[in-house]
Short mmCIF file of C-alpha atoms in Angstrom, two decimals:
data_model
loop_
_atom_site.label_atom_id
_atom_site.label_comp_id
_atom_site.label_asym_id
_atom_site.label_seq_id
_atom_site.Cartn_x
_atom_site.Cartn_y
_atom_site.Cartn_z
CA UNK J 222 3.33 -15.67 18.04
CA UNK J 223 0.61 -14.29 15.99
CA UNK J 224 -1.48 -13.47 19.05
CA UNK J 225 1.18 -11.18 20.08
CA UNK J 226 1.15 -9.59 16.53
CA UNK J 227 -2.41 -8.60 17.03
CA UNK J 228 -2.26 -7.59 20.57
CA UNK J 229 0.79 -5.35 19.31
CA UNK J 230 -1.09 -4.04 16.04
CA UNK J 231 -4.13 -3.30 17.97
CA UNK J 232 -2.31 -0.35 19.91
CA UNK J 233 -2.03 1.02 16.64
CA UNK J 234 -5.54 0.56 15.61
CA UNK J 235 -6.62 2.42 18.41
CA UNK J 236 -4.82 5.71 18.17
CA UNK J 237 -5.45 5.76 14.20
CA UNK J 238 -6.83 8.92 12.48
CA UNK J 239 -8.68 6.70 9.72
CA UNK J 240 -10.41 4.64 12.85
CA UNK J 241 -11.66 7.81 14.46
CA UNK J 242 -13.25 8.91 11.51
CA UNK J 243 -14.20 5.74 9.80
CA UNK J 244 -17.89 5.11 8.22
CA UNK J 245 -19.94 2.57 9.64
CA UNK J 246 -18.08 -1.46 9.40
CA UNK J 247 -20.35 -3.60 7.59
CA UNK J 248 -20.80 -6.96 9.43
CA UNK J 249 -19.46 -9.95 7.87
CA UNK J 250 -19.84 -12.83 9.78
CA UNK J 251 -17.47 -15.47 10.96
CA UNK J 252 -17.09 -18.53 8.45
CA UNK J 253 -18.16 -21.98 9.44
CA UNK J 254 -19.05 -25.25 7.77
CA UNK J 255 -18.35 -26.83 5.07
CA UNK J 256 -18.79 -24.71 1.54
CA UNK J 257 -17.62 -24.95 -1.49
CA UNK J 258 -17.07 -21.84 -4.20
CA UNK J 259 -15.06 -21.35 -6.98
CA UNK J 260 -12.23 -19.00 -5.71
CA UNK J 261 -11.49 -18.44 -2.42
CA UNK J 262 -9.37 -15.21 -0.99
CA UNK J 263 -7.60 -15.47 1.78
CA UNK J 264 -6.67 -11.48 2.75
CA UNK J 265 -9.42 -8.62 2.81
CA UNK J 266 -7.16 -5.69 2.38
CA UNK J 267 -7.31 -4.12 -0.88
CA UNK J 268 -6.14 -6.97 -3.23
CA UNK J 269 -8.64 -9.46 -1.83
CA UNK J 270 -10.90 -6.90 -2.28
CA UNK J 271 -10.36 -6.00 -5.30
CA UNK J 272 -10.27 -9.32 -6.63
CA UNK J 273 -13.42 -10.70 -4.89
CA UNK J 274 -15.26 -7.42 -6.12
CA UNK J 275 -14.28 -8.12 -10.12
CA UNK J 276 -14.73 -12.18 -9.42
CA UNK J 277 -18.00 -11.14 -8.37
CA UNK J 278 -19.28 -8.67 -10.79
CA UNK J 279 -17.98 -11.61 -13.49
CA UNK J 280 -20.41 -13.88 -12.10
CA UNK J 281 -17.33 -16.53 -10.35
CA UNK J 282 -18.97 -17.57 -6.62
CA UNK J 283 -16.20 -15.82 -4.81
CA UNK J 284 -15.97 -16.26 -1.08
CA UNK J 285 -13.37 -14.33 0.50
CA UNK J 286 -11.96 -15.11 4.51
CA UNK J 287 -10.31 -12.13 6.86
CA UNK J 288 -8.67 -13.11 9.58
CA UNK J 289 -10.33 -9.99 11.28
CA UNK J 290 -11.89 -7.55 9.49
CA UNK J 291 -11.41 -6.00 6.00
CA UNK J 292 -9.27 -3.45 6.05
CA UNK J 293 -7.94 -3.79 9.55
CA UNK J 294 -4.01 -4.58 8.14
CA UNK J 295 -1.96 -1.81 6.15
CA UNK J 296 -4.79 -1.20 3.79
CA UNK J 297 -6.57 0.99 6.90
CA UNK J 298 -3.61 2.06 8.31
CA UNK J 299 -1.51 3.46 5.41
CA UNK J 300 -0.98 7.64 4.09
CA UNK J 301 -3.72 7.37 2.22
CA UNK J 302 -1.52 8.89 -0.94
CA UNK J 303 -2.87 7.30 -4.35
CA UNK J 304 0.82 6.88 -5.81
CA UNK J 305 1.03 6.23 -9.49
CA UNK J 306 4.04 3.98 -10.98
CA UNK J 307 5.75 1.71 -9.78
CA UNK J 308 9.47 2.29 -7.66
CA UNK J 309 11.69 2.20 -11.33
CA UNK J 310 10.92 4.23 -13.90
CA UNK J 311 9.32 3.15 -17.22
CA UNK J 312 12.41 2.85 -19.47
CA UNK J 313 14.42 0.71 -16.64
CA UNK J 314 11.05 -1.90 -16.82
CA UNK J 315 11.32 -1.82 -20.84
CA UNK J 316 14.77 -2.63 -20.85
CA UNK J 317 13.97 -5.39 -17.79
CA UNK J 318 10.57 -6.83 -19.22
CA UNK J 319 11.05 -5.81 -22.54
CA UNK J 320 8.86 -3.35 -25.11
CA UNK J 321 5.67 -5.67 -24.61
CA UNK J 322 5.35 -6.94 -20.82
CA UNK J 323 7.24 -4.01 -19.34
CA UNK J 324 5.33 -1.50 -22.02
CA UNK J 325 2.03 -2.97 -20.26
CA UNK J 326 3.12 -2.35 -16.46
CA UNK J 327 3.99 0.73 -17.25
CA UNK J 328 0.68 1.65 -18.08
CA UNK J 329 -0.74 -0.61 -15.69
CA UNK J 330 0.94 1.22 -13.02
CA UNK J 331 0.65 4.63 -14.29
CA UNK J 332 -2.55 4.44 -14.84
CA UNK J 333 -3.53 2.87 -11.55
CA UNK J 334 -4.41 6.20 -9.78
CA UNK J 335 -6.99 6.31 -12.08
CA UNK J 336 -8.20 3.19 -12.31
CA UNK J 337 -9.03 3.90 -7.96
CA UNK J 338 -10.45 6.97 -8.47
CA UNK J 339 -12.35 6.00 -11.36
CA UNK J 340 -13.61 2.92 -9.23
CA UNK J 341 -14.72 4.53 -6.20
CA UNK J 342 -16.89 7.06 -8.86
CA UNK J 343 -18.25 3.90 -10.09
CA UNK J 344 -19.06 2.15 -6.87
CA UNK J 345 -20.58 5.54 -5.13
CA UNK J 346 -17.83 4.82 -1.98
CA UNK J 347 -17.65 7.63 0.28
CA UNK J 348 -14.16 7.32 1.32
CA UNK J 349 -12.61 11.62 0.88
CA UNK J 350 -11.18 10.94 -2.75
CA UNK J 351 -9.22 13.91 -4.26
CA UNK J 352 -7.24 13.41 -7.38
CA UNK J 353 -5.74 16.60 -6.58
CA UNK J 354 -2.17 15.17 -7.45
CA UNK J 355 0.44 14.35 -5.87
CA UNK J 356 3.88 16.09 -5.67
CA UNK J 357 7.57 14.19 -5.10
CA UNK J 358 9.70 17.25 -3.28
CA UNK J 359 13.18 17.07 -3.69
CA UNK J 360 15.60 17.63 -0.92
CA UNK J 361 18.78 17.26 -2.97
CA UNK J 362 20.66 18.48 -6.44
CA UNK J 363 21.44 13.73 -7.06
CA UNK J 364 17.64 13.48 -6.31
CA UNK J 365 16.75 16.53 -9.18
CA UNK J 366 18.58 14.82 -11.45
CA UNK J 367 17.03 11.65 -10.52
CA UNK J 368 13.57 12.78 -10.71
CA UNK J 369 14.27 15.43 -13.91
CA UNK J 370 14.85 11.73 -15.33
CA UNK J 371 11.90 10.19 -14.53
CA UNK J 372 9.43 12.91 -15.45
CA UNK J 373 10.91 13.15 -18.70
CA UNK J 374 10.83 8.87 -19.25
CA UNK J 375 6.48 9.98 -18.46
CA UNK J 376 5.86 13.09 -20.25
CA UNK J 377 7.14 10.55 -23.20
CA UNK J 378 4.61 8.25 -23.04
CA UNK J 379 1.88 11.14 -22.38
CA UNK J 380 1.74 10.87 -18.65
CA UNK J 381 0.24 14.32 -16.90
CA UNK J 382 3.66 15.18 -15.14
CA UNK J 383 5.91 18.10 -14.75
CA UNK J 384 8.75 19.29 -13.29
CA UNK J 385 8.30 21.85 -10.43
CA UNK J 386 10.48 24.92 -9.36
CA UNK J 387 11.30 26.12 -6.17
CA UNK J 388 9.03 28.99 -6.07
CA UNK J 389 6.39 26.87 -7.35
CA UNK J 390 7.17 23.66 -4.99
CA UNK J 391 6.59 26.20 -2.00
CA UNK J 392 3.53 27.90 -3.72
CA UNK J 393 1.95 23.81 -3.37
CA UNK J 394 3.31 22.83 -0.61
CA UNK J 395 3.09 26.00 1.45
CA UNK J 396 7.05 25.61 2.67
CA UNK J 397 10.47 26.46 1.23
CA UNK J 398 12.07 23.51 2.72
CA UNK J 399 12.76 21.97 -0.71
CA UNK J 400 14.98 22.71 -4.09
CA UNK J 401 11.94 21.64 -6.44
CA UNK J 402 9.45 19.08 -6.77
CA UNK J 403 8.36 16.93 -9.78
CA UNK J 404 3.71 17.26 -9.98
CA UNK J 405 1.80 14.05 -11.28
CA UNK J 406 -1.63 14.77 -11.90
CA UNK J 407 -2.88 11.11 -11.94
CA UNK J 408 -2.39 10.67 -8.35
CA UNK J 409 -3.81 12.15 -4.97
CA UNK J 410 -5.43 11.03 -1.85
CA UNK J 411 -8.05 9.59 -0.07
CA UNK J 412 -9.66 8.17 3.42
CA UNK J 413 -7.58 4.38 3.30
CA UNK J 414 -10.01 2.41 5.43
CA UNK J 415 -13.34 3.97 3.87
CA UNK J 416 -12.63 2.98 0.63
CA UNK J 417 -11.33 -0.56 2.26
CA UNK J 418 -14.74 -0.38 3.59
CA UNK J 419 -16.26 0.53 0.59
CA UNK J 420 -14.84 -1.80 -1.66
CA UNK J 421 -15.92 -5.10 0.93
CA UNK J 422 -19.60 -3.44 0.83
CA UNK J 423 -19.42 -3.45 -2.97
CA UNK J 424 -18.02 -6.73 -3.10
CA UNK J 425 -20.80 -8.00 -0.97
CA UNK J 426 -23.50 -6.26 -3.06
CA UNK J 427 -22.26 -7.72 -6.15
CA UNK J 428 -22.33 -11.33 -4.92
CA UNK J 429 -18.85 -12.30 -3.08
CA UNK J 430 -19.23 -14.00 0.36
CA UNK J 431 -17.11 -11.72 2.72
CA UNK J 432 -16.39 -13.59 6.56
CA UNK J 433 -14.35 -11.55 9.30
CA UNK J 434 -12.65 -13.42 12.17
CA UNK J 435 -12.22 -16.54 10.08
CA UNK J 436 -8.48 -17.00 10.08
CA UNK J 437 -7.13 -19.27 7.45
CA UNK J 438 -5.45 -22.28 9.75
CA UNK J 439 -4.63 -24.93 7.04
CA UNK J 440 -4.40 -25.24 2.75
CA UNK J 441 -5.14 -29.11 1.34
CA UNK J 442 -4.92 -29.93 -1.94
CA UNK J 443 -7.86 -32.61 -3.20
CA UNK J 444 -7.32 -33.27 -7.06
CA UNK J 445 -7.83 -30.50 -8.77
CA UNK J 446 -9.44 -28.48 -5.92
CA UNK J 447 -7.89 -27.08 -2.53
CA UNK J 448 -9.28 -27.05 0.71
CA UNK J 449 -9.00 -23.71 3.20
CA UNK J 450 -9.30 -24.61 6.35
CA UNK J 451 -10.18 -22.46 9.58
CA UNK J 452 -11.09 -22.95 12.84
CA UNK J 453 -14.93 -23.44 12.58
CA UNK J 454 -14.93 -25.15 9.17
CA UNK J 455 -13.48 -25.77 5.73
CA UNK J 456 -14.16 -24.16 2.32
CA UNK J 457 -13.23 -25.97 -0.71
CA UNK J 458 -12.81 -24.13 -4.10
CA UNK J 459 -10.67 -24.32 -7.58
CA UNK J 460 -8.81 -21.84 -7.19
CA UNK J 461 -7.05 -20.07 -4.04
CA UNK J 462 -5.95 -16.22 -3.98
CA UNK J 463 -3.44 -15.41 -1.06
CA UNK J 464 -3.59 -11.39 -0.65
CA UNK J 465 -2.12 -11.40 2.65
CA UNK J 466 1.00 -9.35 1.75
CA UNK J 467 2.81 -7.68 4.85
CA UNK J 468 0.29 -9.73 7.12
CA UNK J 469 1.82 -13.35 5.96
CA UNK J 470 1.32 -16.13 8.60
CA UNK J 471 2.03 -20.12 8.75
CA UNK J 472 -1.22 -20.27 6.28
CA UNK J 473 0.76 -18.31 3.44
CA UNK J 474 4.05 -20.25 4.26
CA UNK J 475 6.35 -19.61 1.13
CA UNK J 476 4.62 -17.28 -0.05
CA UNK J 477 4.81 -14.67 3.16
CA UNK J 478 8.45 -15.51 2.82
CA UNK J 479 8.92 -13.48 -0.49
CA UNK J 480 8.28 -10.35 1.07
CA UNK J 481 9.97 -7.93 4.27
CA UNK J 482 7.23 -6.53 6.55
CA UNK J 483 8.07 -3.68 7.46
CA UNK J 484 6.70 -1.05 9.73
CA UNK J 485 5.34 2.30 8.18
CA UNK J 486 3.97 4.75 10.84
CA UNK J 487 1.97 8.02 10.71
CA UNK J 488 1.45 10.86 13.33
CA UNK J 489 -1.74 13.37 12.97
CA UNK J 490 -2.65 16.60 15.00
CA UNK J 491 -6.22 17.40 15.91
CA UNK J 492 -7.84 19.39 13.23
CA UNK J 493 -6.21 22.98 12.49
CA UNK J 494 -7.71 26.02 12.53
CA UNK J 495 -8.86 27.46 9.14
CA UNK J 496 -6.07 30.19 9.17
CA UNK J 497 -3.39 27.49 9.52
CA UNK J 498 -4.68 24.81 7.34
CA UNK J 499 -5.07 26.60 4.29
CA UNK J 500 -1.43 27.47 4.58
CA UNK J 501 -0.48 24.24 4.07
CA UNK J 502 -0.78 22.13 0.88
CA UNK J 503 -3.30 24.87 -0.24
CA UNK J 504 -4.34 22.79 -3.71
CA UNK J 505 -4.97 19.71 -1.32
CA UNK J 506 -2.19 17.69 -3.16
CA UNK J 507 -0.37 14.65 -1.75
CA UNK J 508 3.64 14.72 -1.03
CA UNK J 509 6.62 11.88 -0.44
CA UNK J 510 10.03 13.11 -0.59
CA UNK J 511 12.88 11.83 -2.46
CA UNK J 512 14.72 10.46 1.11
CA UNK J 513 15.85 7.29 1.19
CA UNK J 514 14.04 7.18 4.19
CA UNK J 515 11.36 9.44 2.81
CA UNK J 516 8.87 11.27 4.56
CA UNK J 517 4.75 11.57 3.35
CA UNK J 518 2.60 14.07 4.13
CA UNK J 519 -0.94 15.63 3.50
CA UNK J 520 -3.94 17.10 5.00
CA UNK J 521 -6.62 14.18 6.23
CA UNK J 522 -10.42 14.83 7.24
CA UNK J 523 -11.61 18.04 9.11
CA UNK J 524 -8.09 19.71 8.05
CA UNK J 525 -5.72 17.29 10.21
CA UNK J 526 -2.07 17.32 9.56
CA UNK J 527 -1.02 13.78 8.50
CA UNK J 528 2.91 13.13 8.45
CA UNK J 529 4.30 9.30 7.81
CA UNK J 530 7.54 7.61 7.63
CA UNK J 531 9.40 4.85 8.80
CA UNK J 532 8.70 2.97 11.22
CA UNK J 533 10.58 0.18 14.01
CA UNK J 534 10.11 -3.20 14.88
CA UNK J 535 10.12 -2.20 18.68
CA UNK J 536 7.12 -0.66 20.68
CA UNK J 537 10.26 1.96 22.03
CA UNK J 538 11.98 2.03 18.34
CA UNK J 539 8.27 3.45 17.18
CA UNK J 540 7.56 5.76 20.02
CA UNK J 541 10.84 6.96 19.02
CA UNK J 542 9.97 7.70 15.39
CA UNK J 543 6.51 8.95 16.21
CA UNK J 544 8.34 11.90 18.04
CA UNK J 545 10.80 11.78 15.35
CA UNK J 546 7.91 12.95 12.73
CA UNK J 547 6.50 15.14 15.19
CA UNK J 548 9.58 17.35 15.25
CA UNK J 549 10.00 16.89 11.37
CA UNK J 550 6.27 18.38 11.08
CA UNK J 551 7.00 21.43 13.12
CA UNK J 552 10.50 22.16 10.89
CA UNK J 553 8.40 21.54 7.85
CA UNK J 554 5.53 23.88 8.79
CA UNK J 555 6.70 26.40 11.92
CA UNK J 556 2.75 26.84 12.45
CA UNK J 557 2.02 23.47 13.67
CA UNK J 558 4.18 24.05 16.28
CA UNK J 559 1.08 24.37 18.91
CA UNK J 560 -0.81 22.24 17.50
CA UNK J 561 -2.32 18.84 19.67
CA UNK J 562 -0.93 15.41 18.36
CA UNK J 563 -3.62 13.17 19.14
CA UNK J 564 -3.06 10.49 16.78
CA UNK J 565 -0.53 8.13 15.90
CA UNK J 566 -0.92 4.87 14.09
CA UNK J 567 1.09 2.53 11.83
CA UNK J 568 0.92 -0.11 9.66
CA UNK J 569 3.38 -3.18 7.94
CA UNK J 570 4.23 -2.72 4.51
CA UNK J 571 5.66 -5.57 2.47
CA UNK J 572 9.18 -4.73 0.08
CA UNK J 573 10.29 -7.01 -1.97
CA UNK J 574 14.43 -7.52 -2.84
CA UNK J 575 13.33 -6.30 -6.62
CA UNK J 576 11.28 -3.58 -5.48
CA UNK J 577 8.69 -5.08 -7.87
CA UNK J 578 5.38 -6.18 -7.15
CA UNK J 579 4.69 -9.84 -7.40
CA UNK J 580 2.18 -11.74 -9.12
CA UNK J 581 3.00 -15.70 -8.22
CA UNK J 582 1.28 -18.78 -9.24
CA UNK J 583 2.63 -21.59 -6.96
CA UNK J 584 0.42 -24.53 -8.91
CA UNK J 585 -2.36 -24.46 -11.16
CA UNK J 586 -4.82 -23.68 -8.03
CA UNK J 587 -2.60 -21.30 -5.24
CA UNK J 588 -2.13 -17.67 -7.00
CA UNK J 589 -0.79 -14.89 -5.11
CA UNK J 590 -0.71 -11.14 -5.22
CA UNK J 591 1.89 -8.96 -2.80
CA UNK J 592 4.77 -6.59 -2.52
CA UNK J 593 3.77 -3.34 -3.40
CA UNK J 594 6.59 -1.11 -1.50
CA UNK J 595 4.86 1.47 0.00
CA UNK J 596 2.64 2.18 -3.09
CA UNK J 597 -0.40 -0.21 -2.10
CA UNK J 598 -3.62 1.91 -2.04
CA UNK J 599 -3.48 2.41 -6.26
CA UNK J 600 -0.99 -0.62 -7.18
CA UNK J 601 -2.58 -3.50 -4.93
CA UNK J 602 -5.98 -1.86 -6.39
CA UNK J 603 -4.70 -2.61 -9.68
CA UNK J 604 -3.11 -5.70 -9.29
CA UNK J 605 -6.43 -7.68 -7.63
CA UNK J 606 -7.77 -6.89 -10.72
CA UNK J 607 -5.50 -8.82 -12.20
CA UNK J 608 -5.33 -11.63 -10.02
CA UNK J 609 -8.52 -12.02 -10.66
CA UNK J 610 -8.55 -11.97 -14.38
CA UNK J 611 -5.86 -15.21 -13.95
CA UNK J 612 -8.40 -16.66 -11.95
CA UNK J 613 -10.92 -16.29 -14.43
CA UNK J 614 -8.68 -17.75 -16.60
CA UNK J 615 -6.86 -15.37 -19.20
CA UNK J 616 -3.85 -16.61 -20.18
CA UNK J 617 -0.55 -15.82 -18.31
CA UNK J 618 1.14 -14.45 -22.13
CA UNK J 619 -1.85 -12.18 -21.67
CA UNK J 620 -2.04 -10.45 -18.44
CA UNK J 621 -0.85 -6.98 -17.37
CA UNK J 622 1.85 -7.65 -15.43
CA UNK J 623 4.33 -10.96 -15.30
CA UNK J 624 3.73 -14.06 -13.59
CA UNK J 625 6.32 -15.27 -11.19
CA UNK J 626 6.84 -18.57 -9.26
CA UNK J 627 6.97 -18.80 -5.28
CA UNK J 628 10.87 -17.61 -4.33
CA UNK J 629 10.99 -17.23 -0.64
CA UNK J 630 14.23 -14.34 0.28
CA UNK J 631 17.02 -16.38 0.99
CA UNK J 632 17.47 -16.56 5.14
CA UNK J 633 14.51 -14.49 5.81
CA UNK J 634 15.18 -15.33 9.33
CA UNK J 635 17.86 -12.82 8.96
CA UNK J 636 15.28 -9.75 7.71
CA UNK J 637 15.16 -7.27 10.69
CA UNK J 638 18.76 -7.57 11.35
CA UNK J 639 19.38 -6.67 7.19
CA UNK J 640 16.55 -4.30 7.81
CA UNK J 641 17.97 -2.39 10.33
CA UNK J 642 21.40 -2.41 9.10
CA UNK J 643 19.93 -0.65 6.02
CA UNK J 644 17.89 1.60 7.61
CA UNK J 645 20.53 3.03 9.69
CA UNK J 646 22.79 3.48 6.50
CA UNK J 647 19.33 5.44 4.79
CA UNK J 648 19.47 7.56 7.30
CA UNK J 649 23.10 8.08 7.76
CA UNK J 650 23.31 8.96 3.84
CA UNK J 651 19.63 11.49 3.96
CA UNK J 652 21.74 13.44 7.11
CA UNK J 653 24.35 14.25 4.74
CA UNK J 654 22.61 14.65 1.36
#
């Protein structure tokens, strides 16, 4: 099963815009033996990552296993849009979490754009960052209303947003195609699997053992340690991160069950011409529509046109959508209508039934990290810090964001037949909103 998952994923890989123009992979060998550190990751996307990288520059021996290479899942396949907040808006998490917790992911979250960009200035990683900003269009009078709301909940609690008009939504985006658009400043965009890339090689330079092709098989518990076992060896440690999110096998077991994989896909043309670039997203922001089943888009390296949305669980239901985003380009932006696709590429997501990330402890050594709903590259950034400061130790009353235990979706053998049935009634309600 998982071999076809990887055969599958690897048609992906190879037709990806972020692969093509990728920096150099730093080589981290394959683990083997028997080791022993204090926390071990199992994941190197950007949780893992980020965790192993603050575990490390804390001084914790941190030893982190990818089951191929860091980056290779979602993390160097995604938009590359750097997405503050999380799905609801600030006063629904107050009134969920309360004034303290939810008063502390909402800044956690809204301030997790910045935390990336500010990291990547801090680390030197050459990975395209622009926090140019990134702009929510909105196709429909329910969505202004919906969106009004939300930048009003911000601009309370200081936040850099503001609501667009329609002149001023086509001035950014360099199309009429939408009534307004809401602008938050905090967000932008960047190259997904360079600053994977760069966050492994700083994770490695401060100290954290980083091993590709070393696939997580087996998890023992031995007192008060647990054991990670893989094909060539074992590495025992006292504490265990799981960061696989939408990449769950049989190693994260409950765990993979609290979340829907689901397919996100992008298409990209060859790079434009100067004349036709510059008439589109002019400012260099970031854009996701207010769809149900919304569409992302931006300009990527040498002036490529980048569109995403959703994918299928079938190699025909993808082809399908590929073309699907094509077409939706060309209405978007008439000039692309000549242009050469040569890429397309996708990724698996992870949702979650709340639409909440989770942070899960399911003992006093297994912590996990996952579910970020299509707003991974600043939000799982964020959130490996914090799985790292519980591994450190900081009290659960005291971190940024609430600690949950292991609830695995009720018949989750069920989730691409629920999937589907709710993406065709997303799409069925965007054709007539």
């Amino acid at each position: 099963m998982q071999e076809a998952v990887i055969a599958n994923e690897a048609a992906f890989i190879s037709r990806s815009l972020w692969n093509a123009t990728a920096n150099a992979t730093p080589q981290f060998n394959p683990f083997s033996g028997s080791q022993d550190c204090d926390i071990a990751i199992i994941g190197g996307g950007f949780t893992g990552l980020s965790a192993a990288l603050h575990l490390a520059e804390a001084g914790f021996d941190t030893c982190l296993l990818e089951a191929e290479t860091p980056g290779w899942g979602a993390s160097g396949r995604n938009g590359g849009q750097v997405v503050p907040g999380l799905k609801e808006d600030p006063d629904e998490i107050e009134r969920r979490f309360g004034p303290d917790m939810g008063g502390r992911m909402v800044r956690l979250s809204g301030n997790a754009g910045t935390f990336v960009f500010d990291l990547i200035k801090r680390l030197g990683i050459d990975c395209a960052a622009s926090q140019a900003g990134w702009i929510q269009p909105i196709h429909s009078e329910t969505a202004m209303a919906t969106v009004s709301t939300r930048a009003e909940q911000w601009q309370r609690r200081g936040a850099p947003l503001r609501m667009l008009d329609r002149k001023e939504t086509a001035a950014l985006l360099g199309t009429d195609s939408y009534l307004g658009g809401m602008l938050d400043e905090r967000g932008g965009n960047l190259h997904p699997l360079n600053y994977a890339l760069g966050l492994a090689g700083a994770a490695d330079r401060a100290g954290a053992r980083l091993h590709g092709m070393s696939r997580a098989m087996r998890l023992e518990h031995k007192g008060d340690h647990a054991v990670v076992h893989t094909d060539n060896g074992q590495l025992t440690a006292r504490k265990v991160l799981i960061c696989t999110n939408g990449y769950g096998d049989g190693f994260s077991g409950a765990i993979g069950r609290t979340v829907v994989p689901i397919r996100s896909v992008q298409v990209a043309t060859a790079p434009l011409d100067k004349a036709i670039s510059s008439s589109i997203l002019p400012k260099g922001n970031s854009a996701s529509d207010t769809r149900r089943l919304l569409r992302y888009f931006r300009l990527g390296p040498n002036n490529s046109f980048i569109m995403g949305g959703r994918g299928d669980y079938s190699q025909a239901g993808t082809e399908h959508q590929f073309e699907v985003l094509r077409r939706a380009s060309i209405a978007l932006y008439p000039q692309l209508a000549g242009a050469e696709w040569r890429y397309h590429w996708g990724g698996y997501v992870a949702m979650t039934v709340s639409h909440y990330p989770q942070l899960m402890r399911m003992n006093s050594s297994v912590w996990a990290a996952s579910g970020f709903n299509g707003r991974g590259v600043a939000m799982a950034s964020a959130l490996g810090k914090v799985l790292a400061d519980a591994a450190m130790g900081t009290p659960e009353e005291e971190l940024d964001f609430p600690v949950s235990q292991v609830n695995p979706i009720p018949f989750y053998f069920m989730r691409r037949y629920a999937v589907a049935a709710a993406v065709a009634w997303s799409r069925f309600r965007d054709r007539f909103s």
